[in-house]
Amino acid sequence: MMESSDFDGIKRDISLTVTGIFEDFEQEHNCLPTLEEFRKLFDGYAEQYIGPLDKLRVEGITSQLEKRQAREQKIWRAASELEAEQRALRS
């Protein structure tokens, strides 16, 4: 299934970023970031991964806005899963 392998690839691509956010935050503040803090910190990275509107390719979708939304959903879903894994590892 294409959807699953694409999601797994995104998750692999951002896993080091998510881990880095937790490590940096923990070093600086001696605690884990709240959900809001994590989302704010990851937001800048998400924009990099989504890419410019005119360069997006999502199979079966022609609208640029729909492509962006589909990619954004996958990235944030992956980030949420990785965030939960980091919290579990660090608690």
PDB file of C-alpha atoms in Angstrom:
ATOM      1  CA  MET A   1       0.000   0.000   0.000  1.00  0.00           C
ATOM      2  CA  MET A   2       1.539   3.306  -1.109  1.00  0.00           C
ATOM      3  CA  GLU A   3       0.056   5.340   1.739  1.00  0.00           C
ATOM      4  CA  SER A   4       1.755   3.203   4.382  1.00  0.00           C
ATOM      5  CA  SER A   5       5.239   3.207   2.835  1.00  0.00           C
ATOM      6  CA  ASP A   6       5.030   6.977   2.249  1.00  0.00           C
ATOM      7  CA  PHE A   7       4.043   7.488   5.897  1.00  0.00           C
ATOM      8  CA  ASP A   8       6.841   5.190   7.099  1.00  0.00           C
ATOM      9  CA  GLY A   9       9.317   7.173   4.999  1.00  0.00           C
ATOM     10  CA  ILE A  10       8.129  10.470   6.453  1.00  0.00           C
ATOM     11  CA  LYS A  11       8.340   9.033   9.960  1.00  0.00           C
ATOM     12  CA  ARG A  12      11.900   7.840   9.273  1.00  0.00           C
ATOM     13  CA  ASP A  13      12.853  11.239   7.823  1.00  0.00           C
ATOM     14  CA  ILE A  14      11.655  13.228  10.831  1.00  0.00           C
ATOM     15  CA  SER A  15      12.555  10.825  13.647  1.00  0.00           C
ATOM     16  CA  LEU A  16      15.977  12.384  14.269  1.00  0.00           C
ATOM     17  CA  THR A  17      14.425  15.859  14.277  1.00  0.00           C
ATOM     18  CA  VAL A  18      11.830  14.852  16.885  1.00  0.00           C
ATOM     19  CA  THR A  19      14.485  13.143  19.020  1.00  0.00           C
ATOM     20  CA  GLY A  20      16.686  16.241  18.715  1.00  0.00           C
ATOM     21  CA  ILE A  21      13.882  18.534  19.826  1.00  0.00           C
ATOM     22  CA  PHE A  22      13.377  16.427  22.959  1.00  0.00           C
ATOM     23  CA  GLU A  23      17.108  16.181  23.711  1.00  0.00           C
ATOM     24  CA  ASP A  24      17.731  19.906  23.240  1.00  0.00           C
ATOM     25  CA  PHE A  25      14.680  20.902  25.274  1.00  0.00           C
ATOM     26  CA  GLU A  26      15.568  18.489  28.058  1.00  0.00           C
ATOM     27  CA  GLN A  27      19.138  19.804  28.222  1.00  0.00           C
ATOM     28  CA  GLU A  28      18.056  23.445  28.267  1.00  0.00           C
ATOM     29  CA  HIS A  29      15.063  23.157  30.611  1.00  0.00           C
ATOM     30  CA  ASN A  30      15.678  19.935  32.546  1.00  0.00           C
ATOM     31  CA  CYS A  31      12.187  18.678  31.648  1.00  0.00           C
ATOM     32  CA  LEU A  32      10.206  17.416  28.672  1.00  0.00           C
ATOM     33  CA  PRO A  33       8.449  19.910  26.389  1.00  0.00           C
ATOM     34  CA  THR A  34       4.705  20.212  26.810  1.00  0.00           C
ATOM     35  CA  LEU A  35       2.574  19.217  23.849  1.00  0.00           C
ATOM     36  CA  GLU A  36       2.222  22.895  22.896  1.00  0.00           C
ATOM     37  CA  GLU A  37       5.962  23.542  23.219  1.00  0.00           C
ATOM     38  CA  PHE A  38       6.754  20.496  21.084  1.00  0.00           C
ATOM     39  CA  ARG A  39       4.293  21.537  18.363  1.00  0.00           C
ATOM     40  CA  LYS A  40       5.699  25.061  18.298  1.00  0.00           C
ATOM     41  CA  LEU A  41       9.277  23.772  18.036  1.00  0.00           C
ATOM     42  CA  PHE A  42       8.411  21.202  15.358  1.00  0.00           C
ATOM     43  CA  ASP A  43       6.340  23.619  13.270  1.00  0.00           C
ATOM     44  CA  GLY A  44       9.400  25.194  11.627  1.00  0.00           C
ATOM     45  CA  TYR A  45      10.691  21.764  10.638  1.00  0.00           C
ATOM     46  CA  ALA A  46       7.285  20.724   9.306  1.00  0.00           C
ATOM     47  CA  GLU A  47       7.371  23.601   6.815  1.00  0.00           C
ATOM     48  CA  GLN A  48      10.738  22.372   5.521  1.00  0.00           C
ATOM     49  CA  TYR A  49       9.431  18.834   5.061  1.00  0.00           C
ATOM     50  CA  ILE A  50       6.207  19.930   3.360  1.00  0.00           C
ATOM     51  CA  GLY A  51       8.089  22.022   0.845  1.00  0.00           C
ATOM     52  CA  PRO A  52       6.977  24.812  -1.492  1.00  0.00           C
ATOM     53  CA  LEU A  53       3.432  24.612  -2.844  1.00  0.00           C
ATOM     54  CA  ASP A  54       4.474  24.460  -6.508  1.00  0.00           C
ATOM     55  CA  LYS A  55       6.808  21.493  -5.964  1.00  0.00           C
ATOM     56  CA  LEU A  56       4.467  19.111  -4.112  1.00  0.00           C
ATOM     57  CA  ARG A  57       3.654  15.732  -5.588  1.00  0.00           C
ATOM     58  CA  VAL A  58       0.919  13.607  -4.063  1.00  0.00           C
ATOM     59  CA  GLU A  59      -0.387  10.721  -6.129  1.00  0.00           C
ATOM     60  CA  GLY A  60      -3.964  11.156  -7.336  1.00  0.00           C
ATOM     61  CA  ILE A  61      -4.311  14.747  -6.161  1.00  0.00           C
ATOM     62  CA  THR A  62      -4.085  17.677  -8.547  1.00  0.00           C
ATOM     63  CA  SER A  63      -5.059  20.652  -6.363  1.00  0.00           C
ATOM     64  CA  GLN A  64      -1.982  22.300  -4.815  1.00  0.00           C
ATOM     65  CA  LEU A  65      -3.873  23.052  -1.607  1.00  0.00           C
ATOM     66  CA  GLU A  66      -5.081  19.441  -1.295  1.00  0.00           C
ATOM     67  CA  LYS A  67      -1.516  18.205  -1.875  1.00  0.00           C
ATOM     68  CA  ARG A  68      -0.248  20.469   0.882  1.00  0.00           C
ATOM     69  CA  GLN A  69      -2.996  19.361   3.275  1.00  0.00           C
ATOM     70  CA  ALA A  70      -2.357  15.663   2.546  1.00  0.00           C
ATOM     71  CA  ARG A  71       1.376  16.062   3.137  1.00  0.00           C
ATOM     72  CA  GLU A  72       0.829  18.197   6.231  1.00  0.00           C
ATOM     73  CA  GLN A  73      -1.506  15.577   7.742  1.00  0.00           C
ATOM     74  CA  LYS A  74       1.043  12.802   7.220  1.00  0.00           C
ATOM     75  CA  ILE A  75       3.884  14.825   8.702  1.00  0.00           C
ATOM     76  CA  TRP A  76       1.925  15.821  11.809  1.00  0.00           C
ATOM     77  CA  ARG A  77       0.592  12.270  12.251  1.00  0.00           C
ATOM     78  CA  ALA A  78       4.165  10.955  12.120  1.00  0.00           C
ATOM     79  CA  ALA A  79       5.369  13.690  14.486  1.00  0.00           C
ATOM     80  CA  SER A  80       2.605  12.840  16.969  1.00  0.00           C
ATOM     81  CA  GLU A  81       3.525   9.149  16.953  1.00  0.00           C
ATOM     82  CA  LEU A  82       7.216   9.923  17.381  1.00  0.00           C
ATOM     83  CA  GLU A  83       6.454  12.420  20.133  1.00  0.00           C
ATOM     84  CA  ALA A  84       4.483   9.783  22.030  1.00  0.00           C
ATOM     85  CA  GLU A  85       7.367   7.329  21.635  1.00  0.00           C
ATOM     86  CA  GLN A  86       9.832   9.895  22.999  1.00  0.00           C
ATOM     87  CA  ARG A  87       7.615  10.614  26.003  1.00  0.00           C
ATOM     88  CA  ALA A  88       7.329   6.888  26.734  1.00  0.00           C
ATOM     89  CA  LEU A  89      11.106   6.410  26.450  1.00  0.00           C
ATOM     90  CA  ARG A  90      11.874   9.353  28.701  1.00  0.00           C
ATOM     91  CA  SER A  91       9.267   8.848  31.430  1.00  0.00           C
TER      92      SER A  91
END
